[in-house]
Short mmCIF file of C-alpha atoms in Angstrom, two decimals:
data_model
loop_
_atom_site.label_atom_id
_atom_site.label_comp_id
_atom_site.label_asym_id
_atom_site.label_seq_id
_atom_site.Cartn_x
_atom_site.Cartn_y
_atom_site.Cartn_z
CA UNK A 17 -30.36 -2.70 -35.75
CA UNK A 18 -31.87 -0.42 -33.18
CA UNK A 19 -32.01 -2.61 -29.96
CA UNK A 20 -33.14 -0.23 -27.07
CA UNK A 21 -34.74 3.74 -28.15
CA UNK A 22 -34.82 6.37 -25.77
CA UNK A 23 -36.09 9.71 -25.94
CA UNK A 24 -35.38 12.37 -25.43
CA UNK A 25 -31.97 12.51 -25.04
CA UNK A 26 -31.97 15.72 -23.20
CA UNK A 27 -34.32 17.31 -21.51
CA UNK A 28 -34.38 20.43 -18.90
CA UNK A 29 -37.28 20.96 -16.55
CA UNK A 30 -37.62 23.39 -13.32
CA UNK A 31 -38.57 21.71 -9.90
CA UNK A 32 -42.58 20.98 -10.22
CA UNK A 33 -42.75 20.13 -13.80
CA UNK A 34 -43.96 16.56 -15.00
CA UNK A 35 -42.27 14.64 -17.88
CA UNK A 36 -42.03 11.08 -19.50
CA UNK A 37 -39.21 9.69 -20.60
CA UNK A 38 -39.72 6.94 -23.73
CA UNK A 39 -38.29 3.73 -24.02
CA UNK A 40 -38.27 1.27 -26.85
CA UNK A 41 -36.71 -1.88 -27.71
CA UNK A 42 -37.38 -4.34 -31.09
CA UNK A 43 -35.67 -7.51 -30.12
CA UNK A 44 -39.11 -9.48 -28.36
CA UNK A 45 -37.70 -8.82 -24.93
CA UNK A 46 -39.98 -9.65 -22.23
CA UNK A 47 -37.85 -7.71 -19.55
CA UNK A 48 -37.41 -4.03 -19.36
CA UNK A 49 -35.89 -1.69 -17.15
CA UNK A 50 -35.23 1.66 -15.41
CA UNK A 51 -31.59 2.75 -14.51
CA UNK A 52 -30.75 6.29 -13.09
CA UNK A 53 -26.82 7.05 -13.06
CA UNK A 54 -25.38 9.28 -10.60
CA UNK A 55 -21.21 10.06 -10.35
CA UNK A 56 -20.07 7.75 -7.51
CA UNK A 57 -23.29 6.04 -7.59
CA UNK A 58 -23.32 3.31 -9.91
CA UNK A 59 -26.48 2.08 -11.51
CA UNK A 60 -29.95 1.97 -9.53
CA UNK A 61 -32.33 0.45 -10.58
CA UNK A 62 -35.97 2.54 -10.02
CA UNK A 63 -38.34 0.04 -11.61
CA UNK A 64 -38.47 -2.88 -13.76
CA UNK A 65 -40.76 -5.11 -16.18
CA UNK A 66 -40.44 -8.68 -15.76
CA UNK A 67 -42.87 -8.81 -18.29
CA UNK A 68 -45.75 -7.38 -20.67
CA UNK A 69 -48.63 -6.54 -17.76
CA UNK A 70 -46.29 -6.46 -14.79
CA UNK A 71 -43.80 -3.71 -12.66
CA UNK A 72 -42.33 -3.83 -9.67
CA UNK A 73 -39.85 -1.32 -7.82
CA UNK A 74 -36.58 -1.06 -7.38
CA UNK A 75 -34.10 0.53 -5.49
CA UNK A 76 -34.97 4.15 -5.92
CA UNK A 77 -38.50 4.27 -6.83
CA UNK A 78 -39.92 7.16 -5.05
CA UNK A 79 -40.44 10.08 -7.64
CA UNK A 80 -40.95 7.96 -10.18
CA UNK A 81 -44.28 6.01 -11.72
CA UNK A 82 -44.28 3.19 -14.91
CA UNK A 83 -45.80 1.87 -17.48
CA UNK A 84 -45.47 -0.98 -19.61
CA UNK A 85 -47.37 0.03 -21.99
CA UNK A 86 -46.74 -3.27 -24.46
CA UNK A 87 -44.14 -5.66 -24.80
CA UNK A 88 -41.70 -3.35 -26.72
CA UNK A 89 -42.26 -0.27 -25.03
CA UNK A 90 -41.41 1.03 -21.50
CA UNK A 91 -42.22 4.79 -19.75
CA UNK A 92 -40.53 6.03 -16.74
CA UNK A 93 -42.60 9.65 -15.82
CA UNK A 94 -41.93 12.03 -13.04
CA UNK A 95 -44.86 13.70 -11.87
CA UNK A 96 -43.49 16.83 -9.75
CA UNK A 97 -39.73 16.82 -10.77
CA UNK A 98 -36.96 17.94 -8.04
CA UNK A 99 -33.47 18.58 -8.43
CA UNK A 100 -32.00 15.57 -6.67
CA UNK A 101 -33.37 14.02 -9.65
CA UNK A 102 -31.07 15.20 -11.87
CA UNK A 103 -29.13 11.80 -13.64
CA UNK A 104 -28.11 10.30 -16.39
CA UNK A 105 -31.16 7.60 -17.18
CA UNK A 106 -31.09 4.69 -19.15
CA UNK A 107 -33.76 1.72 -20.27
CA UNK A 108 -32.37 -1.52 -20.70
CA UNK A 109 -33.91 -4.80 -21.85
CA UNK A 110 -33.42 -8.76 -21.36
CA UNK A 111 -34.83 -12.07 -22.82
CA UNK A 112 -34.20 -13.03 -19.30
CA UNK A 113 -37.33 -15.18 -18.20
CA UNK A 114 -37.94 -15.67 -21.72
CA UNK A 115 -35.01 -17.94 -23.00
CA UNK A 116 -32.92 -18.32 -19.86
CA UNK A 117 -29.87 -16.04 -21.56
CA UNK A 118 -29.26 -12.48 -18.92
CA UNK A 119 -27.86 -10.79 -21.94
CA UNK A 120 -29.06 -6.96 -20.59
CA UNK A 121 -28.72 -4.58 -23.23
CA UNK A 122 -28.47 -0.57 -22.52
CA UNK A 123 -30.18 2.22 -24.35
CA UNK A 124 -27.66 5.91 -25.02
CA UNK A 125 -29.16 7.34 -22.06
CA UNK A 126 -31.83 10.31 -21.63
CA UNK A 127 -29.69 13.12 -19.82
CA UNK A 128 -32.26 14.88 -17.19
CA UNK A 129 -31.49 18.17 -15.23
CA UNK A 130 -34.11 19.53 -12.69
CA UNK A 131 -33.40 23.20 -12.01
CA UNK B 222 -27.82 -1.17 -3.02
CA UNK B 223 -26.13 -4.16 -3.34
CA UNK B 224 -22.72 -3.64 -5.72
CA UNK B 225 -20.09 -5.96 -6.77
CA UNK B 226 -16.13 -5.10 -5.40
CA UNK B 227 -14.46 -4.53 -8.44
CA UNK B 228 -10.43 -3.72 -8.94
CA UNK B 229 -8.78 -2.08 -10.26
CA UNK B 230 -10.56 1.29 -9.51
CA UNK B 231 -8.98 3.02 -11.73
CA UNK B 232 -5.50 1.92 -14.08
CA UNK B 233 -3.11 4.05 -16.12
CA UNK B 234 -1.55 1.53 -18.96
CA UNK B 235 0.58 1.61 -21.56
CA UNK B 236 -1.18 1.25 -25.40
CA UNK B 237 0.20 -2.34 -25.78
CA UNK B 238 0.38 -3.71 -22.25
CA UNK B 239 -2.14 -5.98 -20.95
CA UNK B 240 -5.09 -5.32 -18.39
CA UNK B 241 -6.98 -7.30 -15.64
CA UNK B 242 -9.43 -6.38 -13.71
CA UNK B 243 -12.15 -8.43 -12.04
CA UNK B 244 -15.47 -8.59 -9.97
CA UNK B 245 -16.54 -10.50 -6.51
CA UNK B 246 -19.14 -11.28 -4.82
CA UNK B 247 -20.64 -12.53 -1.52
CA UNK B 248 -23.33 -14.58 -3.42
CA UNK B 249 -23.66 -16.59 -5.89
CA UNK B 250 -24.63 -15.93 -9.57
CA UNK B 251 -25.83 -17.94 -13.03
CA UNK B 252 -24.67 -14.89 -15.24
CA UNK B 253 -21.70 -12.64 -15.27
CA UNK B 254 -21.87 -9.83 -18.01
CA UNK B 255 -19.11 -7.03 -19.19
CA UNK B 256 -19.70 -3.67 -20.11
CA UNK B 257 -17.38 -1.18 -21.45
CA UNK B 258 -19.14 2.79 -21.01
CA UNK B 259 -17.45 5.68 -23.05
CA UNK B 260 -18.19 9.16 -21.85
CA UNK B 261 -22.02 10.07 -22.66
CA UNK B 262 -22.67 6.89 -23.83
CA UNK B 263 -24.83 4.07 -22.68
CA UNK B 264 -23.08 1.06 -20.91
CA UNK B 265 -22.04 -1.77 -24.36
CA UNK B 266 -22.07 -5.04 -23.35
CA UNK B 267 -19.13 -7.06 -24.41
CA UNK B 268 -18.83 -10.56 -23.12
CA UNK B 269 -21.63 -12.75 -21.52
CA UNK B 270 -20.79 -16.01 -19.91
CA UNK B 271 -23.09 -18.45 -17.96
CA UNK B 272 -21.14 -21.36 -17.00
CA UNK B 273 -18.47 -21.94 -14.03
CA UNK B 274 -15.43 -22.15 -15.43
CA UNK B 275 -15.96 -20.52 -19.12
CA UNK B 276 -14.11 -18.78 -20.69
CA UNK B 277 -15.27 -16.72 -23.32
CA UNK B 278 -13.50 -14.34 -26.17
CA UNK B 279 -14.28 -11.09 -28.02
CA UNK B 280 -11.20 -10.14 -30.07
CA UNK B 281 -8.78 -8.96 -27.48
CA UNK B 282 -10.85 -8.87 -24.72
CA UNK B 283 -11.23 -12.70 -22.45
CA UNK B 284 -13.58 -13.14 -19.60
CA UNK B 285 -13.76 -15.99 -16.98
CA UNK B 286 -16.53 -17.05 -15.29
CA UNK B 287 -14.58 -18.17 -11.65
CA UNK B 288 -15.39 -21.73 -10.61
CA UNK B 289 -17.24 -20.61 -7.10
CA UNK B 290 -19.72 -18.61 -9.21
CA UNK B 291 -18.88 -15.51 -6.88
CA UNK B 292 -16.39 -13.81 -9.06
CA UNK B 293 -15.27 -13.01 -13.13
CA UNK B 294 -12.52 -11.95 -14.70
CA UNK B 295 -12.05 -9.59 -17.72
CA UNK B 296 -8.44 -9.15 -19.49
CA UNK B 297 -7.86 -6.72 -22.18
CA UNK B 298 -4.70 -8.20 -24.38
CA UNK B 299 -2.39 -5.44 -26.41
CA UNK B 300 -4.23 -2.52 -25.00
CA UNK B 301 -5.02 0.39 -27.88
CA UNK B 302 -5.86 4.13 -27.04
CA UNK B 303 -9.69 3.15 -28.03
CA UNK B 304 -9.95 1.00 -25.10
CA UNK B 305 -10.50 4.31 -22.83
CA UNK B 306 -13.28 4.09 -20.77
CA UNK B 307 -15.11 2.33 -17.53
CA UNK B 308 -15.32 -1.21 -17.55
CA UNK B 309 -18.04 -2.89 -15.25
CA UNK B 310 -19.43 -6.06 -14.38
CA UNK B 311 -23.03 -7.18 -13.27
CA UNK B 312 -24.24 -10.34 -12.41
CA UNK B 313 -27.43 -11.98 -12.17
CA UNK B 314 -28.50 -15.05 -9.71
CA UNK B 315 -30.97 -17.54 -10.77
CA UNK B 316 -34.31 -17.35 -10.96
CA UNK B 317 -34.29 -13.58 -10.29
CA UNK B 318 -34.40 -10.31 -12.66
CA UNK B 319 -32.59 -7.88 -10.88
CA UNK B 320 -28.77 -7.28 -12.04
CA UNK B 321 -26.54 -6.07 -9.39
CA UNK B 322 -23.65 -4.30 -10.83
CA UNK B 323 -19.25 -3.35 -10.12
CA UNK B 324 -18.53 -0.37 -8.84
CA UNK B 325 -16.30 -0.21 -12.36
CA UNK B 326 -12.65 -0.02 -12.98
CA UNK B 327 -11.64 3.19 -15.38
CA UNK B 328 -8.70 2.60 -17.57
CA UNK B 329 -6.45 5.06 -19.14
CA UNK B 330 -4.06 4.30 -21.95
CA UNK B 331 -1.00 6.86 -22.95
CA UNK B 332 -0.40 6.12 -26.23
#
């Protein structure tokens, strides 16, 4: 009963460093996706999966790179992290595409502060 | 970005009273979903509906999908102290795969 994994749950890094968040889901969704969370900010979306093989940006996708690595898994990395990156990040997944239902279903979130 | 108006911003309720709150939007969409988020928790969806007009159940909670597919409705009967939290909506248009989401309405129950 797992639905969408994400690790790690919290994570510290100073400005410069590189890290890759995880993300994980076992119900045969072909669309995945990157949210970042800010207070008074809403969801953006930084990249998404339509499906196994393909990305494409989002809203906010500079800092960030992707990989859809398979059809269950999904990577967001940042390659020279900076403090306005600091959020609240969460992978989500969808059969949308797949069997026409937009049920979007959130992972707990993978809590990031750049210092 | 593109977000959905949503009211109530925020709402202070008595455990026991009812809420509403809903969602609009300039354009028009094939899916409305509803998400309750809890403090350091990921967003939970609740109701999904798909049709114009439908109206859809989860226990206490009742959602509408409005008949101009440009706005939803989520009601909370017999409120308890549990249903503390942000409530949002997102919706999805046809043939695309990005949601756009509410700006979320927080709600507050004194027991």
């Amino acid at each position: 009963n797992a639905g969408v994994t994400q690790t790690p749950k919290f994570q510290v890094l100073k400005t410069g460093q590189s890290m890759t968040l995880q993300c994980a889901q076992d119900m045969n969704h072909n669309s995945m996706y990157w949210y970042r969370q800010d207070p008074g900010m809403g969801l953006r979306l930084i990249y998404y999966s339509a499906s196994e093989g393909t990305t494409d940006k989002g809203e906010v996708p500079n800092g960030y790179n992707v990989s859809r690595l398979n059809k269950r898994e999904f990577s967001l990395r940042l390659e020279s992290a900076a403090p306005s990156q600091t959020s609240v990040y969460f992978c989500a997944s969808s059969a949308q595409g797949q069997a026409n239902t937009g049920e979007l279903f959130f992972g707990e979130g993978s809590r990031l502060t750049v210092l | 970005g593109q977000q959905l108006n949503q009211s109530p911003q925020s709402m202070f309720i008595q455990e026991g009273e009812d809420v509403s709150m809903n969602c609009t939007s300039s354009s028009i969409f094939n899916t409305w979903l509803w998400y309750k988020q809890d403090p350091g928790e990921g967003p939970v969806l609740l109701i999904a509906l798909y049709k114009a007009g439908e109206l859809t159940s989860n226990g206490r909670l009742t959602a509408q999908f409005g008949i101009t597919r440009k706005d939803s409705f989520l009601n909370i009967s017999a409120s308890i102290p549990s249903d503390v939290g942000i409530y949002f909506c997102a919706g999805l248009r046809v043939g695309t795969y990005k949601y756009i989401f509410g700006t979320g309405t927080r709600l507050k129950v004194l027991a």
